[in-house]
Amino acid sequence: MVDRGELQKMSPKDLKHIIAKAGLSASDCVEKSDLVERALEACNKTATSAQNGSDGKRGLVSGSSVDIGDFNCKILGTKGKPDGVVVILHGYGATSADFAPVCPILEKSIQNKSLRFVLPQALRLRGIPAWWDIDVQEWISLNMSPDQSKIATLLRKPHQGLEKCRQQMSEMLDCICNAEGIRHNQIVICGFSQGAMTAIDTSLWLPAEKRVAGIVSISGAPIVVDQWAQNAQKHPKLPVLATHGRTDMVLPFQVSGWLVDLLKTNGLEVETFFHEQGHTLGPQPVIKLMIDFITKTLS
């Protein structure tokens, strides 16, 4: 949950962004302390908007679509108070509906936990739903180019919009915690393709006190690897499930090895599953692994 101390560490620009996003004004804020108090009011307002509407009870409404921070989110799962929340980030150019059919399977199979599923919809960048600006062709070209210098550059390339996405994701997770009355360590964050990169990037960027329960990376890849290596030090033994298809022609299979090596080398606990399909969720065993992983990390 966002507290006053955390807001005091933010720049006036970031505080004004939080205030404006909640529909409040900062025009009468003279000192930074004024901005902090107004931003705290804004966070409380945003959290309230993510709670039940018609019945007045605390929590997100299963079956609804609600704005949480900057993202419109589909809410699925338990109708009562959840023991944990599973956030699922779709891939580049996709929609939040893509992984909706998976949620009832997970919910039914994880019988000892009441789960809420939050499926955010990425904003449009240059007309395409994306979490941040990515050149997909650069990754596809790795299938045809063994140029190590090109690979090294791509893995360290700063991506436009990534910093903003981190802040947006952090605010969304704060709002979820406020609305559901849970802590970050009751959240598993999953993602497919660019959503997987975002899930990992966000989880590693968060401070240690906001460590999530675990990460599921489906057909993901490493980005800003020097930053990831540094940020991973804040989250020793953070559980990760990484799956990838050997015939993936979008994010080539070789990137899964780089991803796993990077995370393991920097102290995370990584489970892997590789299959013979392409750039997809994968075969039935992937669902079973997700069930086991979520059950274990939220226990």
PDB file of C-alpha atoms in Angstrom:
ATOM      1  CA  MET A   1       0.000   0.000   0.000  1.00  0.00           C
ATOM      2  CA  VAL A   2       1.179   3.554  -0.696  1.00  0.00           C
ATOM      3  CA  ASP A   3       2.132   5.435   2.441  1.00  0.00           C
ATOM      4  CA  ARG A   4       3.242   8.967   3.184  1.00  0.00           C
ATOM      5  CA  GLY A   5       6.891   7.971   3.544  1.00  0.00           C
ATOM      6  CA  GLU A   6       6.987   6.480   0.058  1.00  0.00           C
ATOM      7  CA  LEU A   7       5.362   9.555  -1.458  1.00  0.00           C
ATOM      8  CA  GLN A   8       7.881  11.828   0.279  1.00  0.00           C
ATOM      9  CA  LYS A   9      10.650  10.112  -1.707  1.00  0.00           C
ATOM     10  CA  MET A  10       9.016  10.979  -5.050  1.00  0.00           C
ATOM     11  CA  SER A  11       9.796  14.023  -7.148  1.00  0.00           C
ATOM     12  CA  PRO A  12       7.257  16.880  -7.387  1.00  0.00           C
ATOM     13  CA  LYS A  13       6.705  15.896 -11.034  1.00  0.00           C
ATOM     14  CA  ASP A  14       5.750  12.325 -10.098  1.00  0.00           C
ATOM     15  CA  LEU A  15       3.504  13.547  -7.287  1.00  0.00           C
ATOM     16  CA  LYS A  16       1.692  15.892  -9.665  1.00  0.00           C
ATOM     17  CA  HIS A  17       1.214  12.993 -12.100  1.00  0.00           C
ATOM     18  CA  ILE A  18      -0.463  10.908  -9.375  1.00  0.00           C
ATOM     19  CA  ILE A  19      -2.658  13.841  -8.377  1.00  0.00           C
ATOM     20  CA  ALA A  20      -3.731  14.670 -11.933  1.00  0.00           C
ATOM     21  CA  LYS A  21      -4.457  11.033 -12.775  1.00  0.00           C
ATOM     22  CA  ALA A  22      -6.925  10.876  -9.884  1.00  0.00           C
ATOM     23  CA  GLY A  23      -8.710  13.967 -11.223  1.00  0.00           C
ATOM     24  CA  LEU A  24      -7.473  16.239  -8.441  1.00  0.00           C
ATOM     25  CA  SER A  25      -5.718  19.598  -8.700  1.00  0.00           C
ATOM     26  CA  ALA A  26      -2.324  20.612  -7.341  1.00  0.00           C
ATOM     27  CA  SER A  27      -2.717  24.292  -8.154  1.00  0.00           C
ATOM     28  CA  ASP A  28      -2.976  25.258  -4.482  1.00  0.00           C
ATOM     29  CA  CYS A  29      -0.012  23.126  -3.391  1.00  0.00           C
ATOM     30  CA  VAL A  30       2.853  25.457  -2.512  1.00  0.00           C
ATOM     31  CA  GLU A  31       5.305  23.194  -0.703  1.00  0.00           C
ATOM     32  CA  LYS A  32       6.291  19.620  -1.494  1.00  0.00           C
ATOM     33  CA  SER A  33       4.577  18.577   1.741  1.00  0.00           C
ATOM     34  CA  ASP A  34       1.332  19.901   0.233  1.00  0.00           C
ATOM     35  CA  LEU A  35       1.887  17.744  -2.849  1.00  0.00           C
ATOM     36  CA  VAL A  36       2.530  14.693  -0.663  1.00  0.00           C
ATOM     37  CA  GLU A  37      -0.753  15.155   1.215  1.00  0.00           C
ATOM     38  CA  ARG A  38      -2.693  15.706  -2.005  1.00  0.00           C
ATOM     39  CA  ALA A  39      -1.039  12.671  -3.616  1.00  0.00           C
ATOM     40  CA  LEU A  40      -1.997  10.573  -0.585  1.00  0.00           C
ATOM     41  CA  GLU A  41      -5.585  11.744  -1.066  1.00  0.00           C
ATOM     42  CA  ALA A  42      -5.302  10.823  -4.759  1.00  0.00           C
ATOM     43  CA  CYS A  43      -4.049   7.310  -3.953  1.00  0.00           C
ATOM     44  CA  ASN A  44      -6.907   6.756  -1.538  1.00  0.00           C
ATOM     45  CA  LYS A  45      -9.374   7.963  -4.156  1.00  0.00           C
ATOM     46  CA  THR A  46      -7.913   5.645  -6.796  1.00  0.00           C
ATOM     47  CA  ALA A  47      -8.021   2.689  -4.410  1.00  0.00           C
ATOM     48  CA  THR A  48     -11.643   3.443  -3.558  1.00  0.00           C
ATOM     49  CA  SER A  49     -12.571   3.461  -7.246  1.00  0.00           C
ATOM     50  CA  ALA A  50     -11.162  -0.054  -7.529  1.00  0.00           C
ATOM     51  CA  GLN A  51     -13.431  -1.363  -4.785  1.00  0.00           C
ATOM     52  CA  ASN A  52     -16.934  -2.742  -5.070  1.00  0.00           C
ATOM     53  CA  GLY A  53     -19.469  -0.244  -6.232  1.00  0.00           C
ATOM     54  CA  SER A  54     -23.080  -1.327  -5.813  1.00  0.00           C
ATOM     55  CA  ASP A  55     -22.747  -3.541  -2.743  1.00  0.00           C
ATOM     56  CA  GLY A  56     -20.355  -1.203  -0.940  1.00  0.00           C
ATOM     57  CA  LYS A  57     -18.084  -3.997   0.251  1.00  0.00           C
ATOM     58  CA  ARG A  58     -14.320  -3.834   0.089  1.00  0.00           C
ATOM     59  CA  GLY A  59     -12.668  -5.588  -2.824  1.00  0.00           C
ATOM     60  CA  LEU A  60     -12.762  -6.014  -6.593  1.00  0.00           C
ATOM     61  CA  VAL A  61     -15.894  -7.423  -8.213  1.00  0.00           C
ATOM     62  CA  SER A  62     -15.506 -10.703 -10.070  1.00  0.00           C
ATOM     63  CA  GLY A  63     -16.902 -10.430 -13.584  1.00  0.00           C
ATOM     64  CA  SER A  64     -16.477  -6.658 -13.744  1.00  0.00           C
ATOM     65  CA  SER A  65     -14.237  -4.367 -15.749  1.00  0.00           C
ATOM     66  CA  VAL A  66     -12.689  -1.562 -13.715  1.00  0.00           C
ATOM     67  CA  ASP A  67      -9.981   1.078 -14.065  1.00  0.00           C
ATOM     68  CA  ILE A  68      -7.092   0.340 -11.718  1.00  0.00           C
ATOM     69  CA  GLY A  69      -4.543   3.099 -12.016  1.00  0.00           C
ATOM     70  CA  ASP A  70      -3.946   3.717 -15.721  1.00  0.00           C
ATOM     71  CA  PHE A  71      -5.256   0.336 -16.882  1.00  0.00           C
ATOM     72  CA  ASN A  72      -8.732  -1.006 -17.504  1.00  0.00           C
ATOM     73  CA  CYS A  73      -8.776  -4.483 -15.953  1.00  0.00           C
ATOM     74  CA  LYS A  74     -10.990  -7.537 -16.252  1.00  0.00           C
ATOM     75  CA  ILE A  75     -11.685  -9.012 -12.812  1.00  0.00           C
ATOM     76  CA  LEU A  76     -12.314 -12.750 -12.506  1.00  0.00           C
ATOM     77  CA  GLY A  77     -12.229 -15.413  -9.804  1.00  0.00           C
ATOM     78  CA  THR A  78     -13.628 -15.651  -6.307  1.00  0.00           C
ATOM     79  CA  LYS A  79     -16.614 -13.546  -5.319  1.00  0.00           C
ATOM     80  CA  GLY A  80     -15.400 -13.360  -1.726  1.00  0.00           C
ATOM     81  CA  LYS A  81     -12.222 -11.994  -0.162  1.00  0.00           C
ATOM     82  CA  PRO A  82      -9.211 -13.544  -1.930  1.00  0.00           C
ATOM     83  CA  ASP A  83      -6.280 -15.299  -0.316  1.00  0.00           C
ATOM     84  CA  GLY A  84      -4.184 -14.154  -3.233  1.00  0.00           C
ATOM     85  CA  VAL A  85      -4.284 -12.259  -6.518  1.00  0.00           C
ATOM     86  CA  VAL A  86      -2.956 -13.420  -9.881  1.00  0.00           C
ATOM     87  CA  VAL A  87      -2.166 -10.597 -12.320  1.00  0.00           C
ATOM     88  CA  ILE A  88      -1.837 -11.685 -15.964  1.00  0.00           C
ATOM     89  CA  LEU A  89      -0.231  -9.373 -18.552  1.00  0.00           C
ATOM     90  CA  HIS A  90      -1.035 -10.099 -22.206  1.00  0.00           C
ATOM     91  CA  GLY A  91       1.405  -9.916 -25.089  1.00  0.00           C
ATOM     92  CA  TYR A  92       2.204  -7.181 -27.605  1.00  0.00           C
ATOM     93  CA  GLY A  93      -0.755  -6.244 -29.791  1.00  0.00           C
ATOM     94  CA  ALA A  94      -3.126  -8.469 -27.794  1.00  0.00           C
ATOM     95  CA  THR A  95      -5.954  -7.901 -25.327  1.00  0.00           C
ATOM     96  CA  SER A  96      -6.760  -8.694 -21.714  1.00  0.00           C
ATOM     97  CA  ALA A  97      -9.321 -11.244 -22.941  1.00  0.00           C
ATOM     98  CA  ASP A  98      -6.619 -13.558 -24.308  1.00  0.00           C
ATOM     99  CA  PHE A  99      -5.931 -15.325 -21.027  1.00  0.00           C
ATOM    100  CA  ALA A 100      -9.426 -15.040 -19.534  1.00  0.00           C
ATOM    101  CA  PRO A 101     -10.255 -18.694 -20.429  1.00  0.00           C
ATOM    102  CA  VAL A 102      -7.275 -19.875 -18.366  1.00  0.00           C
ATOM    103  CA  CYS A 103      -8.502 -18.249 -15.150  1.00  0.00           C
ATOM    104  CA  PRO A 104     -11.453 -20.583 -14.402  1.00  0.00           C
ATOM    105  CA  ILE A 105      -9.155 -23.577 -14.928  1.00  0.00           C
ATOM    106  CA  LEU A 106      -6.644 -22.221 -12.445  1.00  0.00           C
ATOM    107  CA  GLU A 107      -9.341 -21.251  -9.975  1.00  0.00           C
ATOM    108  CA  LYS A 108     -11.014 -24.663 -10.097  1.00  0.00           C
ATOM    109  CA  SER A 109      -7.731 -26.531  -9.752  1.00  0.00           C
ATOM    110  CA  ILE A 110      -6.329 -24.488  -6.853  1.00  0.00           C
ATOM    111  CA  GLN A 111      -8.954 -25.556  -4.353  1.00  0.00           C
ATOM    112  CA  ASN A 112      -7.212 -24.548  -1.131  1.00  0.00           C
ATOM    113  CA  LYS A 113      -6.981 -20.877  -2.110  1.00  0.00           C
ATOM    114  CA  SER A 114      -9.564 -18.255  -3.022  1.00  0.00           C
ATOM    115  CA  LEU A 115      -8.049 -16.395  -5.953  1.00  0.00           C
ATOM    116  CA  ARG A 116      -8.805 -13.130  -7.691  1.00  0.00           C
ATOM    117  CA  PHE A 117      -7.539 -12.678 -11.253  1.00  0.00           C
ATOM    118  CA  VAL A 118      -6.710  -9.220 -12.570  1.00  0.00           C
ATOM    119  CA  LEU A 119      -6.184  -8.907 -16.335  1.00  0.00           C
ATOM    120  CA  PRO A 120      -5.061  -5.381 -17.315  1.00  0.00           C
ATOM    121  CA  GLN A 121      -5.384  -4.021 -20.841  1.00  0.00           C
ATOM    122  CA  ALA A 122      -2.268  -2.291 -22.161  1.00  0.00           C
ATOM    123  CA  LEU A 123      -2.641   1.235 -23.489  1.00  0.00           C
ATOM    124  CA  ARG A 124      -2.165   1.851 -27.201  1.00  0.00           C
ATOM    125  CA  LEU A 125       1.252   3.009 -28.375  1.00  0.00           C
ATOM    126  CA  ARG A 126       1.299   4.098 -32.005  1.00  0.00           C
ATOM    127  CA  GLY A 127      -2.078   2.408 -32.383  1.00  0.00           C
ATOM    128  CA  ILE A 128      -1.041  -0.987 -30.968  1.00  0.00           C
ATOM    129  CA  PRO A 129      -1.673  -2.296 -27.432  1.00  0.00           C
ATOM    130  CA  ALA A 130       1.758  -2.416 -25.788  1.00  0.00           C
ATOM    131  CA  TRP A 131       3.163  -2.084 -22.283  1.00  0.00           C
ATOM    132  CA  TRP A 132       6.095  -0.056 -23.655  1.00  0.00           C
ATOM    133  CA  ASP A 133       7.654   0.581 -27.056  1.00  0.00           C
ATOM    134  CA  ILE A 134       9.201  -2.570 -28.530  1.00  0.00           C
ATOM    135  CA  ASP A 135      10.577  -3.355 -31.996  1.00  0.00           C
ATOM    136  CA  VAL A 136       9.397  -6.929 -32.521  1.00  0.00           C
ATOM    137  CA  GLN A 137      11.394  -7.245 -35.745  1.00  0.00           C
ATOM    138  CA  GLU A 138      14.631  -6.858 -33.788  1.00  0.00           C
ATOM    139  CA  TRP A 139      13.786  -9.995 -31.816  1.00  0.00           C
ATOM    140  CA  ILE A 140      12.554 -11.952 -34.828  1.00  0.00           C
ATOM    141  CA  SER A 141      15.825 -11.143 -36.618  1.00  0.00           C
ATOM    142  CA  LEU A 142      17.752 -13.074 -33.950  1.00  0.00           C
ATOM    143  CA  ASN A 143      16.544 -16.232 -35.712  1.00  0.00           C
ATOM    144  CA  MET A 144      18.633 -15.220 -38.691  1.00  0.00           C
ATOM    145  CA  SER A 145      21.597 -13.447 -37.113  1.00  0.00           C
ATOM    146  CA  PRO A 146      24.271 -14.919 -34.809  1.00  0.00           C
ATOM    147  CA  ASP A 147      25.881 -11.471 -34.427  1.00  0.00           C
ATOM    148  CA  GLN A 148      26.888 -11.422 -30.757  1.00  0.00           C
ATOM    149  CA  SER A 149      27.412  -7.649 -30.651  1.00  0.00           C
ATOM    150  CA  LYS A 150      23.896  -7.111 -31.989  1.00  0.00           C
ATOM    151  CA  ILE A 151      22.514  -9.461 -29.352  1.00  0.00           C
ATOM    152  CA  ALA A 152      24.435  -7.738 -26.554  1.00  0.00           C
ATOM    153  CA  THR A 153      23.140  -4.342 -27.687  1.00  0.00           C
ATOM    154  CA  LEU A 154      19.537  -5.539 -27.853  1.00  0.00           C
ATOM    155  CA  LEU A 155      19.646  -7.049 -24.360  1.00  0.00           C
ATOM    156  CA  ARG A 156      20.896  -3.749 -22.907  1.00  0.00           C
ATOM    157  CA  LYS A 157      18.808  -1.409 -25.035  1.00  0.00           C
ATOM    158  CA  PRO A 158      16.729   1.099 -23.031  1.00  0.00           C
ATOM    159  CA  HIS A 159      13.136   0.920 -24.251  1.00  0.00           C
ATOM    160  CA  GLN A 160      11.015   4.035 -24.598  1.00  0.00           C
ATOM    161  CA  GLY A 161       8.152   3.966 -22.132  1.00  0.00           C
ATOM    162  CA  LEU A 162       9.634   1.292 -19.877  1.00  0.00           C
ATOM    163  CA  GLU A 163      10.262   3.658 -16.962  1.00  0.00           C
ATOM    164  CA  LYS A 164       6.709   4.965 -17.196  1.00  0.00           C
ATOM    165  CA  CYS A 165       5.377   1.419 -17.371  1.00  0.00           C
ATOM    166  CA  ARG A 166       7.192   0.515 -14.157  1.00  0.00           C
ATOM    167  CA  GLN A 167       5.517   3.392 -12.357  1.00  0.00           C
ATOM    168  CA  GLN A 168       2.118   2.493 -13.813  1.00  0.00           C
ATOM    169  CA  MET A 169       2.497  -1.148 -12.799  1.00  0.00           C
ATOM    170  CA  SER A 170       3.635  -0.199  -9.304  1.00  0.00           C
ATOM    171  CA  GLU A 171       0.618   2.070  -8.853  1.00  0.00           C
ATOM    172  CA  MET A 172      -1.717  -0.641 -10.158  1.00  0.00           C
ATOM    173  CA  LEU A 173      -0.327  -3.192  -7.692  1.00  0.00           C
ATOM    174  CA  ASP A 174      -0.656  -0.666  -4.852  1.00  0.00           C
ATOM    175  CA  CYS A 175      -4.295  -0.108  -5.793  1.00  0.00           C
ATOM    176  CA  ILE A 176      -4.950  -3.862  -5.883  1.00  0.00           C
ATOM    177  CA  CYS A 177      -3.438  -4.237  -2.417  1.00  0.00           C
ATOM    178  CA  ASN A 178      -5.515  -1.348  -1.090  1.00  0.00           C
ATOM    179  CA  ALA A 179      -8.725  -2.624  -2.639  1.00  0.00           C
ATOM    180  CA  GLU A 180      -8.305  -6.234  -1.539  1.00  0.00           C
ATOM    181  CA  GLY A 181      -6.660  -5.617   1.829  1.00  0.00           C
ATOM    182  CA  ILE A 182      -3.635  -7.747   0.924  1.00  0.00           C
ATOM    183  CA  ARG A 183       0.135  -7.300   0.662  1.00  0.00           C
ATOM    184  CA  HIS A 184       2.374  -7.611  -2.390  1.00  0.00           C
ATOM    185  CA  ASN A 185       3.577 -11.019  -1.210  1.00  0.00           C
ATOM    186  CA  GLN A 186       0.061 -12.295  -1.897  1.00  0.00           C
ATOM    187  CA  ILE A 187       0.365 -11.445  -5.592  1.00  0.00           C
ATOM    188  CA  VAL A 188       1.688 -13.672  -8.384  1.00  0.00           C
ATOM    189  CA  ILE A 189       2.380 -11.689 -11.546  1.00  0.00           C
ATOM    190  CA  CYS A 190       2.275 -13.592 -14.840  1.00  0.00           C
ATOM    191  CA  GLY A 191       2.909 -12.513 -18.397  1.00  0.00           C
ATOM    192  CA  PHE A 192       3.133 -13.718 -21.977  1.00  0.00           C
ATOM    193  CA  SER A 193       5.761 -12.428 -24.420  1.00  0.00           C
ATOM    194  CA  GLN A 194       6.109  -8.661 -23.818  1.00  0.00           C
ATOM    195  CA  GLY A 195       3.834  -9.182 -20.819  1.00  0.00           C
ATOM    196  CA  ALA A 196       6.381 -11.658 -19.427  1.00  0.00           C
ATOM    197  CA  MET A 197       9.200  -9.145 -19.851  1.00  0.00           C
ATOM    198  CA  THR A 198       7.042  -6.558 -18.096  1.00  0.00           C
ATOM    199  CA  ALA A 199       6.125  -8.928 -15.264  1.00  0.00           C
ATOM    200  CA  ILE A 200       9.794  -9.629 -14.568  1.00  0.00           C
ATOM    201  CA  ASP A 201      10.910  -6.025 -15.003  1.00  0.00           C
ATOM    202  CA  THR A 202       8.218  -4.717 -12.654  1.00  0.00           C
ATOM    203  CA  SER A 203       8.822  -7.381 -10.001  1.00  0.00           C
ATOM    204  CA  LEU A 204      12.575  -6.761  -9.933  1.00  0.00           C
ATOM    205  CA  TRP A 205      12.141  -2.967  -9.923  1.00  0.00           C
ATOM    206  CA  LEU A 206       9.849  -2.985  -6.891  1.00  0.00           C
ATOM    207  CA  PRO A 207      11.513  -2.343  -3.500  1.00  0.00           C
ATOM    208  CA  ALA A 208      12.227  -5.315  -1.252  1.00  0.00           C
ATOM    209  CA  GLU A 209       9.280  -4.515   1.019  1.00  0.00           C
ATOM    210  CA  LYS A 210       6.955  -4.898  -1.991  1.00  0.00           C
ATOM    211  CA  ARG A 211       8.310  -8.249  -3.104  1.00  0.00           C
ATOM    212  CA  VAL A 212       5.697 -10.272  -4.982  1.00  0.00           C
ATOM    213  CA  ALA A 213       5.033 -13.950  -4.248  1.00  0.00           C
ATOM    214  CA  GLY A 214       6.301 -15.118  -7.614  1.00  0.00           C
ATOM    215  CA  ILE A 215       6.595 -14.528 -11.367  1.00  0.00           C
ATOM    216  CA  VAL A 216       5.352 -16.655 -14.283  1.00  0.00           C
ATOM    217  CA  SER A 217       7.138 -15.912 -17.569  1.00  0.00           C
ATOM    218  CA  ILE A 218       5.566 -17.497 -20.657  1.00  0.00           C
ATOM    219  CA  SER A 219       7.607 -17.057 -23.850  1.00  0.00           C
ATOM    220  CA  GLY A 220       9.512 -14.141 -22.345  1.00  0.00           C
ATOM    221  CA  ALA A 221      12.975 -12.688 -22.913  1.00  0.00           C
ATOM    222  CA  PRO A 222      15.544 -10.648 -20.987  1.00  0.00           C
ATOM    223  CA  ILE A 223      15.759  -6.882 -21.446  1.00  0.00           C
ATOM    224  CA  VAL A 224      17.877  -4.157 -19.801  1.00  0.00           C
ATOM    225  CA  VAL A 225      19.952  -7.015 -18.386  1.00  0.00           C
ATOM    226  CA  ASP A 226      22.354  -4.841 -16.382  1.00  0.00           C
ATOM    227  CA  GLN A 227      19.412  -3.242 -14.568  1.00  0.00           C
ATOM    228  CA  TRP A 228      17.810  -6.635 -13.986  1.00  0.00           C
ATOM    229  CA  ALA A 229      21.031  -8.027 -12.537  1.00  0.00           C
ATOM    230  CA  GLN A 230      21.285  -5.108 -10.128  1.00  0.00           C
ATOM    231  CA  ASN A 231      17.601  -5.093  -9.147  1.00  0.00           C
ATOM    232  CA  ALA A 232      17.556  -8.849  -8.596  1.00  0.00           C
ATOM    233  CA  GLN A 233      19.798  -8.347  -5.572  1.00  0.00           C
ATOM    234  CA  LYS A 234      16.795  -6.890  -3.733  1.00  0.00           C
ATOM    235  CA  HIS A 235      14.809 -10.108  -4.186  1.00  0.00           C
ATOM    236  CA  PRO A 236      16.981 -13.146  -3.364  1.00  0.00           C
ATOM    237  CA  LYS A 237      15.337 -16.505  -4.077  1.00  0.00           C
ATOM    238  CA  LEU A 238      12.277 -14.902  -5.656  1.00  0.00           C
ATOM    239  CA  PRO A 239      10.414 -17.815  -7.332  1.00  0.00           C
ATOM    240  CA  VAL A 240      10.082 -17.753 -11.117  1.00  0.00           C
ATOM    241  CA  LEU A 241       8.430 -20.195 -13.519  1.00  0.00           C
ATOM    242  CA  ALA A 242       9.771 -19.757 -17.067  1.00  0.00           C
ATOM    243  CA  THR A 243       8.316 -21.631 -20.062  1.00  0.00           C
ATOM    244  CA  HIS A 244       9.178 -21.333 -23.758  1.00  0.00           C
ATOM    245  CA  GLY A 245       8.570 -23.085 -27.080  1.00  0.00           C
ATOM    246  CA  ARG A 246      11.498 -24.535 -29.000  1.00  0.00           C
ATOM    247  CA  THR A 247       9.923 -23.486 -32.327  1.00  0.00           C
ATOM    248  CA  ASP A 248       9.130 -19.911 -31.268  1.00  0.00           C
ATOM    249  CA  MET A 249       9.766 -17.653 -34.273  1.00  0.00           C
ATOM    250  CA  VAL A 250       8.865 -14.376 -32.527  1.00  0.00           C
ATOM    251  CA  LEU A 251      11.058 -14.524 -29.418  1.00  0.00           C
ATOM    252  CA  PRO A 252      13.532 -17.227 -30.444  1.00  0.00           C
ATOM    253  CA  PHE A 253      14.051 -20.168 -28.099  1.00  0.00           C
ATOM    254  CA  GLN A 254      17.666 -19.173 -27.447  1.00  0.00           C
ATOM    255  CA  VAL A 255      16.524 -16.111 -25.483  1.00  0.00           C
ATOM    256  CA  SER A 256      14.951 -18.400 -22.857  1.00  0.00           C
ATOM    257  CA  GLY A 257      18.407 -19.677 -21.987  1.00  0.00           C
ATOM    258  CA  TRP A 258      19.730 -16.146 -21.566  1.00  0.00           C
ATOM    259  CA  LEU A 259      16.740 -15.298 -19.378  1.00  0.00           C
ATOM    260  CA  VAL A 260      17.125 -18.311 -17.111  1.00  0.00           C
ATOM    261  CA  ASP A 261      20.891 -17.851 -16.789  1.00  0.00           C
ATOM    262  CA  LEU A 262      20.497 -14.168 -15.902  1.00  0.00           C
ATOM    263  CA  LEU A 263      17.888 -14.807 -13.214  1.00  0.00           C
ATOM    264  CA  LYS A 264      19.628 -17.823 -11.694  1.00  0.00           C
ATOM    265  CA  THR A 265      23.023 -16.123 -11.675  1.00  0.00           C
ATOM    266  CA  ASN A 266      21.551 -13.240  -9.724  1.00  0.00           C
ATOM    267  CA  GLY A 267      19.929 -15.329  -7.019  1.00  0.00           C
ATOM    268  CA  LEU A 268      16.385 -16.058  -8.169  1.00  0.00           C
ATOM    269  CA  GLU A 269      14.881 -19.555  -7.920  1.00  0.00           C
ATOM    270  CA  VAL A 270      13.858 -20.538 -11.446  1.00  0.00           C
ATOM    271  CA  GLU A 271      11.773 -23.496 -12.597  1.00  0.00           C
ATOM    272  CA  THR A 272      11.736 -24.154 -16.347  1.00  0.00           C
ATOM    273  CA  PHE A 273       9.605 -26.011 -18.850  1.00  0.00           C
ATOM    274  CA  PHE A 274      10.392 -26.130 -22.560  1.00  0.00           C
ATOM    275  CA  HIS A 275       8.028 -27.553 -25.154  1.00  0.00           C
ATOM    276  CA  GLU A 276       7.899 -28.156 -28.904  1.00  0.00           C
ATOM    277  CA  GLN A 277       5.325 -25.502 -29.781  1.00  0.00           C
ATOM    278  CA  GLY A 278       5.870 -21.929 -30.967  1.00  0.00           C
ATOM    279  CA  HIS A 279       4.962 -18.503 -29.580  1.00  0.00           C
ATOM    280  CA  THR A 280       1.958 -19.696 -27.594  1.00  0.00           C
ATOM    281  CA  LEU A 281       0.878 -20.556 -24.075  1.00  0.00           C
ATOM    282  CA  GLY A 282       2.011 -24.086 -24.848  1.00  0.00           C
ATOM    283  CA  PRO A 283       0.622 -27.564 -24.151  1.00  0.00           C
ATOM    284  CA  GLN A 284      -1.480 -28.706 -21.192  1.00  0.00           C
ATOM    285  CA  PRO A 285       1.525 -29.313 -18.894  1.00  0.00           C
ATOM    286  CA  VAL A 286       2.101 -25.526 -18.791  1.00  0.00           C
ATOM    287  CA  ILE A 287      -1.278 -25.060 -17.101  1.00  0.00           C
ATOM    288  CA  LYS A 288      -0.453 -27.822 -14.605  1.00  0.00           C
ATOM    289  CA  LEU A 289       2.878 -26.158 -13.822  1.00  0.00           C
ATOM    290  CA  MET A 290       1.144 -22.812 -13.313  1.00  0.00           C
ATOM    291  CA  ILE A 291      -1.321 -24.458 -10.911  1.00  0.00           C
ATOM    292  CA  ASP A 292       1.490 -26.023  -8.899  1.00  0.00           C
ATOM    293  CA  PHE A 293       3.571 -22.837  -8.936  1.00  0.00           C
ATOM    294  CA  ILE A 294       0.740 -20.556  -7.802  1.00  0.00           C
ATOM    295  CA  THR A 295      -0.309 -23.018  -5.112  1.00  0.00           C
ATOM    296  CA  LYS A 296       3.245 -23.222  -3.775  1.00  0.00           C
ATOM    297  CA  THR A 297       4.110 -19.524  -3.906  1.00  0.00           C
ATOM    298  CA  LEU A 298       0.868 -18.431  -2.231  1.00  0.00           C
ATOM    299  CA  SER A 299       1.038 -21.070   0.509  1.00  0.00           C
TER     300      SER A 299
END
